Backbone as numpy.savetxt, mean C-alpha at the origin, in Angstrom:
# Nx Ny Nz CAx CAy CAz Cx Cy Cz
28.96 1.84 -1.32 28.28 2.08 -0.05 27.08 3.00 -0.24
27.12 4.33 -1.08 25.99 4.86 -1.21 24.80 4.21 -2.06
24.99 3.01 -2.65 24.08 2.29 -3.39 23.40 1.73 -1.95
24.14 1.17 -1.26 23.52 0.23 0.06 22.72 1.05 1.17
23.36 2.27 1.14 22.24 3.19 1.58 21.31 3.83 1.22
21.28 4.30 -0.21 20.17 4.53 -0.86 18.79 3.24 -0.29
19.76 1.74 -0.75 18.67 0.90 -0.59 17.89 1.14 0.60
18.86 0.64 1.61 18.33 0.96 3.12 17.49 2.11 3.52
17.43 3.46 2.66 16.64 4.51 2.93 15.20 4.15 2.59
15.11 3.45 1.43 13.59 3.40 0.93 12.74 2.55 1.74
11.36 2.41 1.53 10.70 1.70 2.50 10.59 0.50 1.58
10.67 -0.41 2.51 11.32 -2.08 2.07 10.53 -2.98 2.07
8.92 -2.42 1.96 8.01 -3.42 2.06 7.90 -4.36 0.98
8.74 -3.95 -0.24 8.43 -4.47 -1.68 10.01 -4.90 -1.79
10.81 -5.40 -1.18 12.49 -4.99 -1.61 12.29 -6.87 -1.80
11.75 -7.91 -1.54 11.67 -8.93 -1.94 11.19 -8.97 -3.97
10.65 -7.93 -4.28 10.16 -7.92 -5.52 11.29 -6.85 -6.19
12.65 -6.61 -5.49 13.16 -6.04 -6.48 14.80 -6.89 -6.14
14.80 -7.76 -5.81 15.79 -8.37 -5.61 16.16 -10.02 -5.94
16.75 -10.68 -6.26 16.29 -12.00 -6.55 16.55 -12.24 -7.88
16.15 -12.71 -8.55 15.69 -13.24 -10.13 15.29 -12.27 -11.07
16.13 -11.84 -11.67 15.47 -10.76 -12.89 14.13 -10.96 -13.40
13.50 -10.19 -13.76 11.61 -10.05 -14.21 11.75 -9.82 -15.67
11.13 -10.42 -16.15 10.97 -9.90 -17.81 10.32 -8.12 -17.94
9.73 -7.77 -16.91 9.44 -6.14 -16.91 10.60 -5.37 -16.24
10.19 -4.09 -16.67 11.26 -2.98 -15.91 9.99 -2.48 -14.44
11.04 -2.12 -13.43 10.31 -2.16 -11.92 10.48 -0.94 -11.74
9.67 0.21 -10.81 9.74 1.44 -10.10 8.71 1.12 -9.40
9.62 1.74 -7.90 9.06 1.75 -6.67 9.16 3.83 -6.36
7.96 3.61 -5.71 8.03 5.42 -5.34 8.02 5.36 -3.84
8.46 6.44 -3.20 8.52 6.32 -1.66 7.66 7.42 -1.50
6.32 7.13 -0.56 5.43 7.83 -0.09 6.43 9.38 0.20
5.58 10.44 -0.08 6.07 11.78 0.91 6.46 11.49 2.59
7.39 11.78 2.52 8.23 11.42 4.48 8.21 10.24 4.94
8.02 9.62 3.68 8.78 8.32 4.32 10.03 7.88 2.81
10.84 6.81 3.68 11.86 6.71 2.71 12.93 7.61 2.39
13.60 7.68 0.92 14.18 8.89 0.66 13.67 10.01 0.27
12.01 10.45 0.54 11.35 11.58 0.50 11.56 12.42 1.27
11.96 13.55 1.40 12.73 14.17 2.40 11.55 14.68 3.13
11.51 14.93 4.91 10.41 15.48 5.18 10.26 16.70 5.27
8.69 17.32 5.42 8.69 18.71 4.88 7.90 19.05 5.42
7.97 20.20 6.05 7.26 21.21 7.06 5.94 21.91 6.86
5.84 22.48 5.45 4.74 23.46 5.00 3.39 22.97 4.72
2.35 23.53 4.81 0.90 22.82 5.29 0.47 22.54 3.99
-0.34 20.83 4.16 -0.72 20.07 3.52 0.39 19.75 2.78
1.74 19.62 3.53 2.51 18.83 2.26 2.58 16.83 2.86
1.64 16.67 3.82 1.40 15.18 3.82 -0.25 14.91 3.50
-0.92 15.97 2.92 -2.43 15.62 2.75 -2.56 14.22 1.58
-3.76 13.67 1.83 -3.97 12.95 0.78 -3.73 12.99 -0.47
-4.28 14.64 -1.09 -3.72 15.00 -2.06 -2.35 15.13 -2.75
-1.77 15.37 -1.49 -0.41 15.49 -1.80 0.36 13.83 -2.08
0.11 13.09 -1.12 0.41 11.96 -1.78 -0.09 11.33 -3.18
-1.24 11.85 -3.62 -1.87 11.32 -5.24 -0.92 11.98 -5.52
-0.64 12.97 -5.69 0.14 14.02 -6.35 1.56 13.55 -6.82
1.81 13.21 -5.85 3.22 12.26 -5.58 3.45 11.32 -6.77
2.66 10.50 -6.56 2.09 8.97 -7.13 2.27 9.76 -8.62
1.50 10.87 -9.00 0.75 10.69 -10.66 1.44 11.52 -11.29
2.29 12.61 -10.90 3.51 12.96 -11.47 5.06 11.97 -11.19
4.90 11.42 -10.38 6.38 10.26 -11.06 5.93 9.30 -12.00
4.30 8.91 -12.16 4.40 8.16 -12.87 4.03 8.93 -14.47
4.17 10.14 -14.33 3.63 10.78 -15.94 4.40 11.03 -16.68
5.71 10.56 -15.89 7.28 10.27 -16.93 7.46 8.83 -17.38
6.55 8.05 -16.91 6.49 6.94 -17.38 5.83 6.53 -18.78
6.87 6.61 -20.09 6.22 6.67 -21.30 5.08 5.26 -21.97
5.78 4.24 -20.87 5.05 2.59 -21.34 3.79 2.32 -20.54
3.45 1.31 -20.50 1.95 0.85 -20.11 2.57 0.18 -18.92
1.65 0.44 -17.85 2.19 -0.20 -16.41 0.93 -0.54 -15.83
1.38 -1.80 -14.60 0.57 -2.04 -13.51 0.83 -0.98 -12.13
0.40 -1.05 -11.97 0.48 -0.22 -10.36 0.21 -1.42 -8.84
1.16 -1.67 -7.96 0.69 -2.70 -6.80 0.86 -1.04 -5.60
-0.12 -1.41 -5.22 0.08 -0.33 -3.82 -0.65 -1.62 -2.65
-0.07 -1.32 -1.80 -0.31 -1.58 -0.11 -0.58 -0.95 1.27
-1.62 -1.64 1.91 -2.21 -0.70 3.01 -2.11 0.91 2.60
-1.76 1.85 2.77 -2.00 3.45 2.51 -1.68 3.14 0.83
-0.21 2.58 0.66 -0.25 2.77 -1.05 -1.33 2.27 -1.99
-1.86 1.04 -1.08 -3.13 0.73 -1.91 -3.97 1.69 -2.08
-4.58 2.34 -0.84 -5.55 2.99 -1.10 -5.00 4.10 -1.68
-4.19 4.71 -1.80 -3.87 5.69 -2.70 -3.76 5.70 -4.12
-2.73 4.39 -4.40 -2.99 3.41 -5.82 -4.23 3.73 -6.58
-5.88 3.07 -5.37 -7.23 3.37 -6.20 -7.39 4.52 -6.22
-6.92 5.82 -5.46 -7.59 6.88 -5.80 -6.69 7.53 -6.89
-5.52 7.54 -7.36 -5.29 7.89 -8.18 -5.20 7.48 -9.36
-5.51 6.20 -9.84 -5.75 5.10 -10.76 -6.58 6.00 -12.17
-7.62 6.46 -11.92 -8.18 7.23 -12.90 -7.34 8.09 -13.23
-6.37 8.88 -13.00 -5.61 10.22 -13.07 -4.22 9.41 -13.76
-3.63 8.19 -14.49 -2.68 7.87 -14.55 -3.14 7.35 -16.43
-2.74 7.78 -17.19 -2.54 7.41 -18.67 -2.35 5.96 -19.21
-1.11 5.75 -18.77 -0.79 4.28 -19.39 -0.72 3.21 -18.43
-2.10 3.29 -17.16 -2.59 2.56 -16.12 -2.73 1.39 -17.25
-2.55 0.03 -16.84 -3.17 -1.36 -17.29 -3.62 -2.20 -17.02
-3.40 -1.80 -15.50 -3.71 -3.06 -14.03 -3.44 -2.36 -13.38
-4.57 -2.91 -11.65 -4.32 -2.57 -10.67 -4.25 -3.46 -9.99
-3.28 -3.39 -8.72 -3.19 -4.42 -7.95 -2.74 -4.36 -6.60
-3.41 -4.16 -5.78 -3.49 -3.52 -3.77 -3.55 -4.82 -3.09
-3.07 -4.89 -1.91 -3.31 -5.76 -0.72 -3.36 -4.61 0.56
-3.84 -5.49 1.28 -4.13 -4.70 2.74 -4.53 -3.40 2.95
-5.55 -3.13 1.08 -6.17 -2.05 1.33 -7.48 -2.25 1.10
-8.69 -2.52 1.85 -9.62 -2.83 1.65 -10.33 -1.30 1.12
-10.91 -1.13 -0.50 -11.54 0.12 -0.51 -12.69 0.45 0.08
-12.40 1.81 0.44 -13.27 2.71 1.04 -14.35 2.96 0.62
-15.83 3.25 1.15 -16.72 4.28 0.13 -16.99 5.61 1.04
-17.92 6.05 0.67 -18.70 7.32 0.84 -20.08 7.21 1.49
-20.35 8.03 2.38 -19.95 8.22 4.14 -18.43 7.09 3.74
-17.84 7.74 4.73 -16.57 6.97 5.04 -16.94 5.86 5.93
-16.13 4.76 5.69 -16.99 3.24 6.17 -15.59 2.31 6.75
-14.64 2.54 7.80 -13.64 2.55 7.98 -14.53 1.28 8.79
-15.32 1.48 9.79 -15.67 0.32 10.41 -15.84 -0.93 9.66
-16.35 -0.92 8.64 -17.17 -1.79 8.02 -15.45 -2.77 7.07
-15.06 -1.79 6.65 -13.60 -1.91 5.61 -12.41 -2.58 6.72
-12.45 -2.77 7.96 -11.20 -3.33 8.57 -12.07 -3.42 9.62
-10.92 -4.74 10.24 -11.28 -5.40 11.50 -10.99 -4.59 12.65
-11.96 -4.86 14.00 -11.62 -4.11 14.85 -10.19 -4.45 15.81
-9.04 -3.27 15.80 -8.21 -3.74 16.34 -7.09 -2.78 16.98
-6.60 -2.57 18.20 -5.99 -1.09 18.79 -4.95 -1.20 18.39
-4.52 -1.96 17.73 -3.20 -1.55 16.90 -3.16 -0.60 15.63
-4.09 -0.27 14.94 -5.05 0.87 14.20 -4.49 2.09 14.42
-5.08 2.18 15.93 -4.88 3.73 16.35 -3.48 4.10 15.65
-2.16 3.14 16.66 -1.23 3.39 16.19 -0.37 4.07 14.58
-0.78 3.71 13.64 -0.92 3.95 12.36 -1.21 5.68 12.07
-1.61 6.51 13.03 -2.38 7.45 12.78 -2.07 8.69 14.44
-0.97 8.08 14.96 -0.39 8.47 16.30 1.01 9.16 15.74
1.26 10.33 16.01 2.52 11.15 15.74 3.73 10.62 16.91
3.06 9.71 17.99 3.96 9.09 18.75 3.86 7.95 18.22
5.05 7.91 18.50 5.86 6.33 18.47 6.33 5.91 19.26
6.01 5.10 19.89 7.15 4.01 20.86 7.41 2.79 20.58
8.89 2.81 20.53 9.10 1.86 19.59 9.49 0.54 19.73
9.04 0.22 21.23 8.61 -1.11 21.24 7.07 -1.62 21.15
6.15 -0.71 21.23 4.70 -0.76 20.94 4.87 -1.00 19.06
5.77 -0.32 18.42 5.47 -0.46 16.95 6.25 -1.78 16.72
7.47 -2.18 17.34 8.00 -3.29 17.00 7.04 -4.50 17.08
6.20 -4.36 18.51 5.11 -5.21 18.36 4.03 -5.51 17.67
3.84 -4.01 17.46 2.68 -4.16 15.88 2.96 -5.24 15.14
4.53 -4.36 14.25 4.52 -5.52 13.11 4.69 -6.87 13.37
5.46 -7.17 14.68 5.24 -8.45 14.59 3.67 -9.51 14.77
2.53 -8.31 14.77 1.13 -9.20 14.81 1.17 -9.27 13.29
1.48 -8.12 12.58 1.23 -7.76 10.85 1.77 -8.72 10.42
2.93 -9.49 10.88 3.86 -10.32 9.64 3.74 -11.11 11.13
2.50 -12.47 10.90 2.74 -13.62 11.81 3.68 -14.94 11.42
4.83 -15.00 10.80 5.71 -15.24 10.47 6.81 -14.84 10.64
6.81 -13.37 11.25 8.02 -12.75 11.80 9.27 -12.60 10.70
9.09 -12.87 9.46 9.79 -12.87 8.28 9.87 -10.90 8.24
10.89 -10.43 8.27 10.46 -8.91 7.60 10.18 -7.97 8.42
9.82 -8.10 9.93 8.77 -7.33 11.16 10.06 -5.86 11.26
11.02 -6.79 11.68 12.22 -5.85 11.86 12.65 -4.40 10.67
12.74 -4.55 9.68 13.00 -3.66 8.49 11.35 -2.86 8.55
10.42 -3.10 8.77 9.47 -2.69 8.41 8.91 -1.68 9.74
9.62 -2.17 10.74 9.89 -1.20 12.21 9.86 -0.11 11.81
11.50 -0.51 11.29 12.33 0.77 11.29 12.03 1.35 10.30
11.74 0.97 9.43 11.10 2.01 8.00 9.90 2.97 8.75
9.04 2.10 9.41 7.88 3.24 10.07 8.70 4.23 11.18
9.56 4.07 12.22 10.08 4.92 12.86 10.94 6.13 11.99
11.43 5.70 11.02 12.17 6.81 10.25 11.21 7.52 9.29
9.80 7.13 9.13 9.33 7.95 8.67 8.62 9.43 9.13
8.37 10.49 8.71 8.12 11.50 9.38 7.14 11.48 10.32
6.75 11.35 11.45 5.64 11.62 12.11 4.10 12.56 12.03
4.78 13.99 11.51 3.60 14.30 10.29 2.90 13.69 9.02
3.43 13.12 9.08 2.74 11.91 8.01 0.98 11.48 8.81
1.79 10.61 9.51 0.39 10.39 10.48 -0.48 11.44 11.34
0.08 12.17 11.58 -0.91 13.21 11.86 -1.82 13.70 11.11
-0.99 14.08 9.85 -2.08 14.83 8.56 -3.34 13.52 7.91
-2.84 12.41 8.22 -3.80 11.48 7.73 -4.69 11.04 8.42
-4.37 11.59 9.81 -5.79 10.68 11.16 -6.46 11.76 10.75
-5.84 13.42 11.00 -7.13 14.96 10.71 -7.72 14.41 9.94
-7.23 13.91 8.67 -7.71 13.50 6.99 -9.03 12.82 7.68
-8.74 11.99 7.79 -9.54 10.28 8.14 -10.70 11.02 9.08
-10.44 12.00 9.75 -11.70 12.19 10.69 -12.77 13.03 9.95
-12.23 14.13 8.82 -13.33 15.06 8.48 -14.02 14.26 6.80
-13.40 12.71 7.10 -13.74 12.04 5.83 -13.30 12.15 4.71
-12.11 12.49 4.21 -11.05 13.14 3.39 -11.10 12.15 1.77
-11.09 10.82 2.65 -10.48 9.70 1.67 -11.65 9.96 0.24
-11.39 9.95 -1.07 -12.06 9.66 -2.06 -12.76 8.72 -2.01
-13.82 8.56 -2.66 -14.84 6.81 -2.68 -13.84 6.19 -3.34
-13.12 5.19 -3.26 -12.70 4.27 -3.24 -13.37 3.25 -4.21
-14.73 2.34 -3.60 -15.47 1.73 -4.07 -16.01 2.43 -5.48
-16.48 3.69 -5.74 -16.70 4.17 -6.78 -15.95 4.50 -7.73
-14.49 4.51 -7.53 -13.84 4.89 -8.65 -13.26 3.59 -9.07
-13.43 2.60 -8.11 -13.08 1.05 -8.62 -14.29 0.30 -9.65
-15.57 0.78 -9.14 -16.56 0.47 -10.21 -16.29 0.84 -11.39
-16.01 1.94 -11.89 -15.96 2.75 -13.10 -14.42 2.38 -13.25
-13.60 1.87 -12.59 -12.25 1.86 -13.46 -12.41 0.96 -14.41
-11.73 0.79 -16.00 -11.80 -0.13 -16.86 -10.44 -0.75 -17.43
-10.11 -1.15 -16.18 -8.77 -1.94 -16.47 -9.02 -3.13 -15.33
-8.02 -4.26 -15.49 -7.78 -5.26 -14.61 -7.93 -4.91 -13.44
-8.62 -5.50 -11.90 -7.99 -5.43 -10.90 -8.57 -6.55 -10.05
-6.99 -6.02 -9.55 -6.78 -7.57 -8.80 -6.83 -6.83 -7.02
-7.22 -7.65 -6.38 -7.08 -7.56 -4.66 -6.32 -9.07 -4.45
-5.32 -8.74 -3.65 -4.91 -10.42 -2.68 -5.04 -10.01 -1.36
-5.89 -11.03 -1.20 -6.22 -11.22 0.65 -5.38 -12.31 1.36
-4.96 -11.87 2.74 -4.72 -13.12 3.18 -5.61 -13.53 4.62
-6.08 -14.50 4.73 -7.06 -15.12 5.76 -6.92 -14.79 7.54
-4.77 -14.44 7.38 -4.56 -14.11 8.41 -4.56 -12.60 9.33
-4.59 -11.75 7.78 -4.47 -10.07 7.66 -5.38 -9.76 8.91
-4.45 -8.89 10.00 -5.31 -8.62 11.28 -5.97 -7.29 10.68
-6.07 -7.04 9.81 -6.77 -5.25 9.99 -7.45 -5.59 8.65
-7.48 -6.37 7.76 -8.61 -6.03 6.94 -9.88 -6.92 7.03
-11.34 -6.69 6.49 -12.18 -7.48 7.07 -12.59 -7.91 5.39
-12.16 -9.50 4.89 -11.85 -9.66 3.81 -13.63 -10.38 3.26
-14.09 -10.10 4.38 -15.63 -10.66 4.17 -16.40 -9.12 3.18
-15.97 -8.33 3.91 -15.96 -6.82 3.45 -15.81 -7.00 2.27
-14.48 -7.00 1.83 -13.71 -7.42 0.02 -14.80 -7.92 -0.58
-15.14 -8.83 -0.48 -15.65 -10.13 -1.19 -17.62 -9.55 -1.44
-17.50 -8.77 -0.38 -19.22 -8.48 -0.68 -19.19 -7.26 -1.58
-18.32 -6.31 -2.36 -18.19 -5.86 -2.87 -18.44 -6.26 -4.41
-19.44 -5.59 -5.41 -19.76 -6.43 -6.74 -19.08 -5.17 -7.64
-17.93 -5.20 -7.41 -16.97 -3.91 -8.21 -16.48 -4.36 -9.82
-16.17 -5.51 -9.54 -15.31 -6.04 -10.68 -14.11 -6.19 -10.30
-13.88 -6.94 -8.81 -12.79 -7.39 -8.68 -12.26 -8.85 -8.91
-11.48 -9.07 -9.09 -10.44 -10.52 -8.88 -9.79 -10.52 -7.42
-10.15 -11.84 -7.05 -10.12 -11.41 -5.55 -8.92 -13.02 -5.64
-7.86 -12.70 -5.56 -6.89 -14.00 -4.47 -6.88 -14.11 -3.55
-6.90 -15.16 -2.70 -7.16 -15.16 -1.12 -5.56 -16.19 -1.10
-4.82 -15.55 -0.12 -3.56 -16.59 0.41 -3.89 -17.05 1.66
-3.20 -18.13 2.13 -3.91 -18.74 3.20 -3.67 -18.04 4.66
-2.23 -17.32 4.42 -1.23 -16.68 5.76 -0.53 -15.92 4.50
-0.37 -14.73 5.50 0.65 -13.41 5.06 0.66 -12.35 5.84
-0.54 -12.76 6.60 -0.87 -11.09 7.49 -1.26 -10.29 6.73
-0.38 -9.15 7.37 -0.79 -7.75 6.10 0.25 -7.39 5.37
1.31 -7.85 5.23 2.63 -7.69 3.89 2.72 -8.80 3.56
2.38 -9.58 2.63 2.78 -10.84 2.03 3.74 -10.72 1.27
4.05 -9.14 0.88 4.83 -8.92 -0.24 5.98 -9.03 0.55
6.14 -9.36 1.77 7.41 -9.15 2.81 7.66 -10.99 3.43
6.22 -11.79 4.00 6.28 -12.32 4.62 6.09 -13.70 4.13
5.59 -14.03 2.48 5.51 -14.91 1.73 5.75 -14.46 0.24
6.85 -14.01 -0.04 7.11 -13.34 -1.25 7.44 -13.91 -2.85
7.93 -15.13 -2.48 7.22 -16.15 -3.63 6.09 -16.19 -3.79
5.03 -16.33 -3.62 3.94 -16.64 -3.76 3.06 -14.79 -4.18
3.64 -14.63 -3.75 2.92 -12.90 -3.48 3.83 -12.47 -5.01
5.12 -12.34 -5.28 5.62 -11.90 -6.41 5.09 -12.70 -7.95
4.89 -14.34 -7.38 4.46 -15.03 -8.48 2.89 -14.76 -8.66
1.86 -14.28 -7.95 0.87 -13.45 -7.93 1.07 -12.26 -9.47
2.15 -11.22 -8.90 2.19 -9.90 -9.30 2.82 -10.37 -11.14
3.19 -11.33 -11.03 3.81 -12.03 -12.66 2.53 -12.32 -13.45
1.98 -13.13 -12.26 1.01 -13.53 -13.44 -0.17 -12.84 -13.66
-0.59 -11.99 -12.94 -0.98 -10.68 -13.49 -0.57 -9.86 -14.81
0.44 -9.49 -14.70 1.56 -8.99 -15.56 0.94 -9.60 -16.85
1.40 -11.02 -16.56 1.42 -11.54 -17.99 -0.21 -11.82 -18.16
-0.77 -11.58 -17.95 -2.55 -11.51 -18.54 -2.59 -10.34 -18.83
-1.86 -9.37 -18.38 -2.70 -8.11 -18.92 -1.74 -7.65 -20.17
-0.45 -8.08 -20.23 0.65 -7.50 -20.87 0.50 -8.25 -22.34
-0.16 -9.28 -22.32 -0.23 -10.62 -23.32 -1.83 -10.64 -23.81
């Protein structure tokens, strides 16, 4: 039983990629600060941006082998900003994080849409968020687990990241993706309500850009064959 709750504690946006069919690689998933089994925590700036790189680049500096990194929506963009700061980085690979640059360019990087705000609201109501995800996952595959993962996560979370987001916090994004010199991959999907994938694509970074036809904004939740057989064959180009 404490195995089944452990599971149930973590955030489950990826739990299709750790379940199923054994992988020829070994897998680690990290749970953002206050969300998941990250316990939440009171003392200032312990949800800053920084603090989440922080997060990210000391669990992975026990990692002695060569790895990909997949982050999504916030993990994505956190993924690119800490990508330079990680040793045995080999690949990168984000969805539903369209990168950022400098001036901060949030308009330009996602579609306009008031479900946004939400994301960045210390309130929750939690039939307004149940409805979110069900625009995020238009397949309704996953909406439910991904609720409740956002309601159990700390509410300071989002607070410290809208302050973030307003005094322009986020790292260039776009610039540290130019200069990265490893693989990277973006998957878009056509249906994703919050990213503006026209955005993606006008970007001359050095990306690999997949486009899926439908996924919303978790494919890794809502078409996960296709989205895991993505993250393989990545794998095996960069690993081979």
């Amino acid at each position: 039983s404490s195995a089944a709750s452990d599971v149930y504690k973590r955030q489950r946006v990826f739990d299709p990629q750790f379940t199923g069919n054994p992988w020829p690689w070994s897998r680690l998933r990290i749970d953002l600060p206050g969300h998941g089994n990250s316990p939440h925590r009171q003392e200032p700036d312990a949800y800053s941006l920084a603090a989440h790189r922080n997060a990210i680049r000391d669990t992975l500096a026990a990692v002695d082998d060569d790895f990909i990194l997949v982050g999504c929506s916030l993990g994505g963009h956190l993924a690119i900003e800490v990508a330079p700061e990680l040793r045995n980085l080999r690949g990168l690979l984000v969805h539903g994080s369209p990168p950022l640059g400098q001036p901060l360019n949030p308009n330009e990087a996602f579609l306009p849409s008031p479900e946004l705000a939400k994301l960045f609201s210390p309130i929750a109501n939690p039939d307004e968020i149940a409805k979110m995800f069900r625009h995020l996952c238009p397949n309704a595959i996953g909406h439910h687990h991904l609720t409740a993962d956002f309601l159990r996560a700390d509410p300071g979370v989002r607070e410290s990241l809208a302050a973030e987001m307003a005094t322009g916090a986020p790292l260039d994004e776009v610039a540290i993706l130019r200069q990265l010199a490893v693989p990277k991959l973006v998957i878009t999907t056509a249906d994703d309500p919050f990213t503006n994938n026209d955005y993606i694509l006008s970007l001359d970074i050095g990306l690999v850009i997949v486009a899926l036809s439908e996924g919303g904004h978790y494919p890794s939740v809502t078409c996960p064959a296709e989205f895991t057989a993505q993250i393989q064959k990545f794998a095996q180009r960069v690993f081979t």
